[in-house]
Amino acid sequence: MDKRTKFVLDEEEIPKQWYNIQADLPEPLPPVLHPVTGKPITPDDLAPLFPMELIKQEVSTERWIEIPEEVRDIYRLWRPTTLFRAHRLEKALDTPAKIFYKYEGSSPPGSHKPNTAVAQAYYNKKEGIKRIATETGAGQWGSALAFGGACFGIEIKVYMVSISYHQKPYRRVMMEVWGAKCVPSPSKDTKAGRAMLAEDPNCPGSLGLAISEAVEDAVSRDDTHYSLGSVLNHVLLHQTVNGLEAKKLVEKADAYPDIIVGCVGGGSNFAGLFLPFVRDKIDGTKPDLRIINVEPMSAPSMTKGPYAYDFGDKAGLTPLMKMFTLGHDFMPPPIHAGGLRYHGMAPIICHLANLGFVEGRAEHQLGTFEAGITFARSEGIISAPETDHAIKAGIDEALKCKETGEAKTILIAHSGHGHVDMASYDAYLAGKLKNYEYPEEKVKEALENLPKV
Ligand SMILES: *Cc1c(COP(=O)(O)O)cnc(C)c1O
């Protein structure tokens, strides 16, 4: 029996280029549209928000994009990350399946997010930007960008979804340790925030609303850019450093996945892992590979939303992107996996789903925590509540193998640890968490406000 548990690469094997799926899509992505004119956006439209290098990456169709040496040098702090074979979980489930997970929790902020935060801070620094405004859900993105800002000496202002700000104070403290400023969203610092507070002073906030605040902040100041931790093409591009490592590592393990599972909020961690693999499905070498995007039942954009043009934020400031959406003013219920409370999904993932290369699945929160506990008691790692969605799907697929007797290879995208989410586990263990049914009526209302394109 193969007892090998950890598969690792040498530091020099950190990829030197990111992989751009846009070179290999069978059909190009639908255009991104200007929120006012409805015409395809131009680089100039985006220049107030992003450095030109990132705008170029957003639309590039070059297959390989150079990772700057300065970024790779910071990646060395935690990359390459380890691929684990989950022997103990397999045993606990009594499954013939082979379960692997690629673990991104070893980065300083504890998730995959610094893969892009460091790159974004670098390109902003190079363009002379002094300050970046951003939003954060559960706080992982804010803390990752705070870390990225600290690496390059850039001031970071974070609008943090209010419910998470109060549920997860330690993420705010992490941001402050790395030198960033963090306020709860809705905040009094922007028009969008003040309008929401006037409507509902106890508003729990949402990622869409926090994006509105950060975009408003960025466009109102010359020294400030905006930064997004997920959804956009360049963010998914930066995350492919993980999938490229994973491809080398499964080879070391003499394996290739039959099924890849990951959790999706905006979709960046999972896309970063699966994009280098989906290439094999697109070109026909691995036609049977299944790629399962796991989302929360309370915000099931891929499994319940229409494929339509929508804004990325609540106030309607961002460009229009074609995606599976629940409507930009849909406010998801306050589940503990704050990073998954988003109304839309990365256009690249939606396009691939629409073409039939990837699929979606929705899970209730109680089942995901149960899976996270099973994982912690076998593999040891206490995972982020977001990641528990991926683990739940991985376990379910492994249990199906137990029924059929098939020894499938399952790869779980493990996006981060849950050390700053102990309040959520505490609530779960105390029996205080509940499931939220799919909020059909609220989604119906929000979908009535889709922009007409
Ligand atoms: C932010 C986050 C997610 C969700 O974001 P994606 O862009 O969908 O990856 C998932 N897991 C962890 C640990 C996160 O921090």
Coordinates of C-alpha atoms and ligand atoms in Angstrom, one line a residue:
M1 CA 0.0 0.0 0.0
D2 CA 1.2 3.5 -0.9
K3 CA 1.6 5.3 2.5
R4 CA 3.0 8.5 1.1
T5 CA 1.0 11.4 2.6
K6 CA 2.7 14.7 1.6
F7 CA 3.7 15.5 -2.0
V8 CA 6.0 18.6 -2.2
L9 CA 7.9 20.6 -4.7
D10 CA 11.2 22.4 -4.4
E11 CA 11.1 26.2 -4.0
E12 CA 12.7 26.6 -7.4
E13 CA 9.7 24.8 -8.9
I14 CA 7.2 27.6 -8.1
P15 CA 5.8 28.2 -11.5
K16 CA 7.4 31.1 -13.4
Q17 CA 4.2 31.9 -15.4
W18 CA 0.5 31.9 -14.7
Y19 CA -1.9 30.0 -17.0
N20 CA -4.4 32.0 -18.9
I21 CA -7.5 29.9 -19.8
Q22 CA -8.6 32.5 -22.3
A23 CA -6.1 31.1 -24.7
D24 CA -7.8 27.7 -24.7
L25 CA -11.6 28.5 -24.4
P26 CA -13.5 26.9 -27.3
E27 CA -15.5 30.1 -27.5
P28 CA -14.4 33.5 -26.2
L29 CA -15.9 35.0 -23.0
P30 CA -18.9 37.2 -23.5
P31 CA -17.9 40.9 -23.5
V32 CA -18.0 42.9 -20.3
L33 CA -20.3 45.9 -20.7
H34 CA -20.1 49.5 -19.5
P35 CA -22.7 50.0 -16.8
V36 CA -24.1 53.2 -18.4
T37 CA -23.6 52.9 -22.1
G38 CA -24.1 49.1 -22.3
K39 CA -21.2 49.0 -24.8
P40 CA -18.2 46.7 -24.3
I41 CA -15.8 48.4 -21.8
T42 CA -12.5 49.8 -22.9
P43 CA -9.2 49.8 -20.9
D44 CA -9.7 53.6 -20.4
D45 CA -13.0 52.9 -18.6
L46 CA -11.1 50.7 -16.1
A47 CA -8.0 52.9 -15.7
P48 CA -9.4 54.8 -12.6
L49 CA -9.8 51.5 -10.8
F50 CA -6.9 49.2 -11.8
P51 CA -3.3 49.4 -12.9
M52 CA -2.9 49.0 -16.7
E53 CA -0.9 45.7 -16.3
L54 CA -3.9 44.1 -14.6
I55 CA -6.4 45.5 -17.2
K56 CA -4.2 43.9 -19.9
Q57 CA -4.3 40.6 -18.1
E58 CA -8.0 40.9 -17.8
V59 CA -8.5 40.7 -21.6
S60 CA -5.3 38.9 -22.6
T61 CA -5.5 35.7 -24.7
E62 CA -1.8 34.9 -24.2
R63 CA -1.6 31.3 -22.7
W64 CA 1.3 32.1 -20.3
I65 CA 1.8 35.3 -18.4
E66 CA 5.1 35.9 -16.6
I67 CA 5.0 36.0 -12.8
P68 CA 7.2 39.0 -11.8
E69 CA 10.4 37.9 -9.9
E70 CA 9.4 40.3 -7.0
V71 CA 6.1 38.4 -6.7
R72 CA 7.7 35.0 -6.9
D73 CA 10.1 36.0 -4.2
I74 CA 7.2 36.7 -1.8
Y75 CA 5.5 33.5 -2.9
R76 CA 8.6 31.7 -1.6
L77 CA 7.4 32.5 2.0
W78 CA 4.8 29.7 1.7
R79 CA 4.8 28.3 -1.9
P80 CA 4.9 25.7 -3.3
T81 CA 2.0 24.4 -1.1
T82 CA 1.6 20.8 -0.2
L83 CA -0.6 18.1 -1.8
F84 CA -1.8 15.7 0.8
R85 CA -3.2 12.2 0.4
A86 CA -6.0 11.9 3.0
H87 CA -5.3 8.4 4.1
R88 CA -6.9 8.9 7.5
L89 CA -10.1 10.4 6.0
E90 CA -10.3 7.5 3.5
K91 CA -10.1 5.1 6.4
A92 CA -12.7 7.0 8.5
L93 CA -15.1 6.9 5.6
D94 CA -14.2 3.3 4.7
T95 CA -14.1 4.2 1.1
P96 CA -12.0 2.7 -1.8
A97 CA -11.7 6.3 -3.2
K98 CA -8.3 8.0 -3.1
I99 CA -8.7 11.5 -1.6
F100 CA -6.2 14.2 -2.1
Y101 CA -6.3 17.8 -1.0
K102 CA -4.1 20.8 -2.0
Y103 CA -3.7 22.9 1.1
E104 CA -3.6 26.7 0.8
G105 CA -3.9 27.4 4.5
S106 CA -0.1 27.7 5.0
S107 CA 0.1 31.2 3.6
P108 CA 0.6 34.0 6.2
P109 CA -3.1 35.1 6.1
G110 CA -4.2 31.4 6.0
S111 CA -5.8 31.1 2.6
H112 CA -5.2 31.1 -1.1
K113 CA -6.0 34.9 -1.3
P114 CA -2.4 36.3 -1.1
N115 CA -1.6 34.5 -4.4
T116 CA -3.4 37.5 -6.0
A117 CA -3.2 40.1 -3.2
V118 CA 0.6 40.1 -3.5
A119 CA 0.5 40.4 -7.3
Q120 CA -2.1 43.2 -7.2
A121 CA -0.1 45.2 -4.6
Y122 CA 3.0 44.8 -6.8
Y123 CA 1.4 46.1 -10.0
N124 CA -0.2 49.0 -8.1
K125 CA 3.1 49.9 -6.5
K126 CA 4.8 49.8 -9.9
E127 CA 2.2 52.3 -11.3
G128 CA 2.9 54.7 -8.4
I129 CA -0.4 54.1 -6.5
K130 CA -0.2 54.9 -2.8
R131 CA -3.5 53.5 -1.5
I132 CA -5.9 50.7 -2.3
A133 CA -9.6 50.4 -1.3
T134 CA -11.2 47.0 -1.2
E135 CA -14.1 45.0 0.4
T136 CA -14.0 41.8 2.3
G137 CA -16.5 39.2 3.3
A138 CA -15.3 37.0 6.1
G139 CA -12.1 39.1 6.3
Q140 CA -9.8 36.7 4.5
W141 CA -9.5 39.0 1.5
G142 CA -9.0 42.1 3.6
S143 CA -6.3 40.4 5.6
A144 CA -4.6 39.0 2.5
L145 CA -4.5 42.5 0.9
A146 CA -3.3 44.0 4.1
F147 CA -0.4 41.5 4.0
G148 CA 0.2 42.4 0.3
G149 CA 0.1 46.1 1.1
A150 CA 2.7 45.5 3.9
C151 CA 5.0 43.6 1.4
F152 CA 5.1 46.7 -0.9
G153 CA 4.4 49.7 1.5
I154 CA 0.9 50.5 0.2
E155 CA -1.9 51.9 2.4
I156 CA -5.0 49.6 2.5
K157 CA -8.6 50.6 3.4
V158 CA -10.9 47.7 3.9
Y159 CA -14.8 47.7 3.9
M160 CA -15.7 44.6 5.8
V161 CA -19.2 43.0 5.6
S162 CA -20.8 44.1 8.9
I163 CA -22.0 40.7 10.1
S164 CA -18.5 39.2 9.7
Y165 CA -16.9 42.3 11.2
H166 CA -18.8 41.6 14.3
Q167 CA -18.6 37.7 14.1
K168 CA -14.9 37.7 13.3
P169 CA -13.1 40.5 15.1
Y170 CA -9.7 38.7 14.8
R171 CA -9.6 39.2 11.1
R172 CA -9.8 42.9 11.6
V173 CA -7.0 42.7 14.1
M174 CA -4.9 40.9 11.6
M175 CA -5.5 43.6 9.1
E176 CA -4.5 46.2 11.6
V177 CA -1.3 44.3 12.6
W178 CA -0.3 44.4 8.9
G179 CA -1.1 48.1 8.9
A180 CA -4.5 48.4 7.1
K181 CA -7.6 50.3 8.2
C182 CA -10.8 48.3 8.4
V183 CA -14.4 49.6 8.8
P184 CA -17.7 47.7 8.9
S185 CA -19.9 47.9 5.8
P186 CA -22.3 49.5 5.4
S187 CA -20.1 52.4 6.7
K188 CA -20.6 56.1 7.2
D189 CA -17.6 56.7 4.9
T190 CA -19.4 56.5 1.6
K191 CA -22.6 57.5 0.0
A192 CA -23.6 53.9 -0.8
G193 CA -23.0 53.0 2.9
R194 CA -24.9 56.0 4.3
A195 CA -27.9 55.3 2.0
M196 CA -28.1 51.6 3.2
L197 CA -27.7 52.6 6.9
A198 CA -30.6 55.1 6.5
E199 CA -32.8 52.3 5.1
D200 CA -31.7 49.7 7.7
P201 CA -29.4 50.7 10.6
N202 CA -28.9 47.0 11.4
C203 CA -28.1 45.9 7.9
P204 CA -25.8 42.8 8.1
G205 CA -24.2 43.9 4.8
S206 CA -23.1 41.9 1.8
L207 CA -20.2 41.6 -0.5
G208 CA -22.0 43.4 -3.2
L209 CA -22.6 46.4 -1.0
A210 CA -19.1 46.5 0.3
I211 CA -17.8 46.4 -3.3
S212 CA -20.0 49.5 -3.9
E213 CA -18.3 51.3 -1.0
A214 CA -14.8 50.4 -2.0
V215 CA -15.3 51.4 -5.7
E216 CA -16.8 54.7 -4.6
D217 CA -13.8 55.3 -2.4
A218 CA -11.3 54.5 -5.2
V219 CA -12.9 56.6 -7.9
S220 CA -13.2 59.6 -5.6
R221 CA -9.4 59.8 -5.0
D222 CA -6.5 60.1 -7.4
D223 CA -4.0 58.3 -5.3
T224 CA -6.3 55.3 -4.8
H225 CA -7.1 52.2 -6.8
Y226 CA -9.6 49.5 -6.2
S227 CA -8.8 45.8 -5.8
L228 CA -11.0 42.8 -6.1
G229 CA -10.2 39.5 -4.4
S230 CA -12.2 37.2 -6.7
V231 CA -14.5 37.0 -9.7
L232 CA -12.3 38.9 -12.3
N233 CA -10.2 37.1 -14.9
H234 CA -6.9 38.5 -13.6
V235 CA -7.6 37.2 -10.1
L236 CA -8.4 33.7 -11.4
L237 CA -5.2 34.0 -13.5
H238 CA -3.0 34.7 -10.4
Q239 CA -4.6 31.8 -8.6
T240 CA -3.5 29.3 -11.3
V241 CA -0.1 29.2 -9.6
N242 CA -1.8 26.7 -7.3
G243 CA -3.3 24.5 -10.0
L244 CA 0.0 24.4 -11.9
E245 CA 1.7 23.1 -8.8
A246 CA -1.1 20.6 -8.3
K247 CA -0.7 19.2 -11.8
K248 CA 3.0 18.5 -11.1
L249 CA 2.2 17.1 -7.7
V250 CA -0.5 14.6 -8.7
E251 CA 2.0 13.3 -11.3
K252 CA 4.4 12.7 -8.4
A253 CA 1.6 10.9 -6.6
D254 CA 1.1 8.7 -9.8
A255 CA -2.5 10.0 -9.9
Y256 CA -4.9 12.1 -12.0
P257 CA -8.2 13.2 -10.5
D258 CA -11.5 11.8 -11.7
I259 CA -13.3 14.4 -9.7
I260 CA -12.1 17.8 -8.5
V261 CA -14.3 19.7 -5.9
G262 CA -13.9 23.1 -4.5
C263 CA -16.0 25.8 -2.8
V264 CA -17.0 28.9 -4.7
G265 CA -17.9 32.4 -3.5
G266 CA -16.7 34.4 -6.4
G267 CA -14.8 31.3 -7.6
S268 CA -11.1 32.3 -7.5
N269 CA -9.6 29.6 -5.3
F270 CA -11.4 26.8 -7.1
A271 CA -10.7 28.1 -10.6
G272 CA -7.1 28.6 -9.6
L273 CA -6.9 24.9 -8.9
F274 CA -9.0 23.5 -11.7
L275 CA -8.2 25.7 -14.7
P276 CA -4.9 23.9 -15.6
F277 CA -6.9 20.6 -15.4
V278 CA -10.0 21.8 -17.3
R279 CA -7.6 22.4 -20.2
D280 CA -7.3 18.6 -20.5
K281 CA -11.0 18.3 -20.7
I282 CA -11.4 21.0 -23.3
D283 CA -8.7 19.5 -25.5
G284 CA -10.3 16.0 -25.1
T285 CA -7.4 14.3 -23.3
K286 CA -9.5 13.9 -20.1
P287 CA -13.2 13.8 -21.3
D288 CA -14.5 12.2 -18.1
L289 CA -13.0 14.6 -15.6
R290 CA -15.7 16.1 -13.4
I291 CA -15.3 19.5 -11.8
I292 CA -17.8 20.3 -9.1
N293 CA -18.3 23.9 -7.9
V294 CA -19.8 23.8 -4.4
E295 CA -21.8 26.9 -3.2
P296 CA -24.0 27.5 -0.2
M297 CA -27.8 26.7 -0.4
S298 CA -28.4 30.2 0.8
A299 CA -26.7 31.9 -2.1
P300 CA -26.9 29.3 -5.0
S301 CA -26.1 31.4 -8.0
M302 CA -24.8 28.5 -10.2
T303 CA -27.5 26.0 -9.3
K304 CA -30.5 28.4 -9.2
G305 CA -29.6 31.7 -10.9
P306 CA -30.1 32.6 -14.6
Y307 CA -27.1 33.1 -16.9
A308 CA -27.5 36.9 -17.4
Y309 CA -25.8 40.2 -17.5
D310 CA -25.6 41.8 -14.0
F311 CA -23.6 44.2 -11.9
G312 CA -20.9 42.9 -9.6
D313 CA -22.0 45.1 -6.8
K314 CA -25.2 46.2 -5.1
A315 CA -25.2 49.9 -6.1
G316 CA -24.6 49.1 -9.8
L317 CA -21.2 50.8 -10.2
T318 CA -19.2 48.0 -11.6
P319 CA -19.3 46.9 -15.3
L320 CA -21.9 44.4 -16.4
M321 CA -20.7 40.8 -16.5
K322 CA -22.5 37.8 -17.9
M323 CA -22.8 35.3 -15.0
F324 CA -25.1 33.0 -13.1
T325 CA -26.6 35.6 -10.7
L326 CA -29.3 35.9 -8.0
G327 CA -29.6 39.6 -8.7
H328 CA -27.2 42.3 -7.6
D329 CA -29.4 43.5 -4.8
F330 CA -30.0 40.0 -3.3
M331 CA -28.8 40.0 0.3
P332 CA -27.8 36.4 1.2
P333 CA -28.8 35.1 4.7
P334 CA -26.0 35.4 7.4
I335 CA -24.4 32.0 7.0
H336 CA -21.0 31.6 8.7
A337 CA -19.1 30.9 5.4
G338 CA -19.0 34.7 4.8
G339 CA -16.7 34.3 1.9
L340 CA -19.4 32.5 -0.1
R341 CA -22.2 35.1 0.4
Y342 CA -22.1 36.6 -3.1
H343 CA -24.9 37.0 -5.6
G344 CA -22.8 36.2 -8.8
M345 CA -19.9 34.1 -9.9
A346 CA -16.7 34.5 -11.9
P347 CA -17.6 34.9 -15.6
I348 CA -14.9 32.3 -16.5
I349 CA -16.5 29.7 -14.4
C350 CA -20.0 30.6 -15.6
H351 CA -18.8 30.4 -19.2
L352 CA -17.3 27.0 -18.6
A353 CA -20.4 25.8 -16.9
N354 CA -22.6 27.1 -19.7
L355 CA -20.4 25.1 -22.2
G356 CA -20.7 22.0 -20.0
F357 CA -17.1 21.7 -18.7
V358 CA -17.9 22.3 -15.0
E359 CA -21.0 21.8 -12.8
G360 CA -22.5 23.4 -9.7
R361 CA -23.8 21.9 -6.5
A362 CA -25.4 23.6 -3.4
E363 CA -25.0 22.6 0.2
H364 CA -26.6 23.5 3.5
Q365 CA -24.4 24.9 6.2
L366 CA -25.0 22.2 8.9
G367 CA -23.8 19.5 6.6
T368 CA -20.7 21.4 5.7
F369 CA -19.7 21.9 9.4
E370 CA -20.3 18.2 10.0
A371 CA -17.9 17.4 7.1
G372 CA -15.4 19.9 8.5
I373 CA -15.4 18.2 11.8
T374 CA -15.0 14.7 10.3
F375 CA -12.0 16.2 8.3
A376 CA -10.5 17.8 11.4
R377 CA -10.8 14.5 13.4
S378 CA -9.1 12.5 10.7
E379 CA -6.7 14.9 8.9
G380 CA -6.2 17.3 11.8
I381 CA -6.7 20.5 9.9
I382 CA -9.5 22.8 11.1
S383 CA -10.8 24.2 7.9
A384 CA -12.4 27.5 7.0
P385 CA -16.3 27.2 6.9
E386 CA -16.0 28.1 3.2
T387 CA -13.6 25.1 2.6
D388 CA -16.0 22.8 4.5
H389 CA -18.3 23.1 1.5
A390 CA -15.6 21.6 -0.7
I391 CA -14.9 18.9 1.9
K392 CA -18.6 18.0 2.2
A393 CA -18.7 17.4 -1.6
G394 CA -15.5 15.4 -1.5
I395 CA -16.8 13.2 1.3
D396 CA -20.1 12.7 -0.5
E397 CA -18.3 11.6 -3.6
A398 CA -16.1 9.3 -1.6
L399 CA -19.2 7.7 0.0
K400 CA -20.7 7.2 -3.4
C401 CA -17.5 5.2 -4.3
K402 CA -18.1 3.1 -1.2
E403 CA -21.5 2.2 -2.5
T404 CA -20.3 1.4 -6.0
G405 CA -17.0 0.0 -5.1
E406 CA -15.2 2.3 -7.4
A407 CA -11.7 3.6 -6.4
K408 CA -12.0 7.1 -7.9
T409 CA -9.4 9.7 -7.3
I410 CA -10.9 12.8 -5.7
L411 CA -9.0 16.1 -5.4
I412 CA -10.3 18.7 -2.9
A413 CA -9.3 22.3 -3.3
H414 CA -8.5 23.2 0.3
S415 CA -8.7 27.0 0.4
G416 CA -7.7 27.7 4.0
H417 CA -7.7 27.0 7.7
G418 CA -10.4 28.1 10.1
H419 CA -8.3 29.3 13.0
V420 CA -10.0 32.7 13.0
D421 CA -13.5 31.0 12.6
M422 CA -13.6 29.4 16.1
A423 CA -16.8 31.4 16.9
S424 CA -18.5 29.6 14.0
Y425 CA -17.4 26.1 15.2
D426 CA -18.4 27.1 18.7
A427 CA -21.9 28.0 17.5
Y428 CA -22.1 24.7 15.5
L429 CA -20.9 22.5 18.4
A430 CA -23.4 24.2 20.7
G431 CA -26.2 23.4 18.3
K432 CA -26.9 27.1 17.7
L433 CA -26.5 27.0 13.9
K434 CA -29.4 26.4 11.5
N435 CA -29.9 25.8 7.8
Y436 CA -31.3 28.6 5.7
E437 CA -33.7 27.3 3.0
Y438 CA -33.1 28.7 -0.5
P439 CA -34.7 32.2 -0.3
E440 CA -36.8 31.8 -3.4
E441 CA -39.0 34.8 -2.9
K442 CA -36.1 37.2 -2.2
V443 CA -34.3 36.0 -5.3
K444 CA -37.3 36.4 -7.4
E445 CA -37.6 40.0 -6.2
A446 CA -33.9 40.7 -6.9
L447 CA -34.0 39.1 -10.3
E448 CA -36.7 41.6 -11.3
N449 CA -34.0 44.3 -11.0
L450 CA -31.6 42.7 -13.4
P451 CA -30.3 45.4 -15.8
K452 CA -31.9 45.3 -19.2
V453 CA -29.2 44.5 -21.8
Ligands
LIG1 C1 -12.5 33.9 0.3 C2 -12.4 32.5 0.5 C3 -13.2 31.6 -0.3 C4 -14.2 32.1 -1.4 O1 -13.6 32.9 -2.4 P1 -13.3 32.3 -3.8 O2 -13.0 33.5 -4.6 O3 -14.6 31.7 -4.3 O4 -12.2 31.4 -3.7 C5 -13.1 30.3 -0.1 N1 -12.3 29.8 0.9 C6 -11.6 30.6 1.7 C7 -10.7 30.0 2.8 C8 -11.6 32.0 1.5 O5 -10.8 32.8 2.2

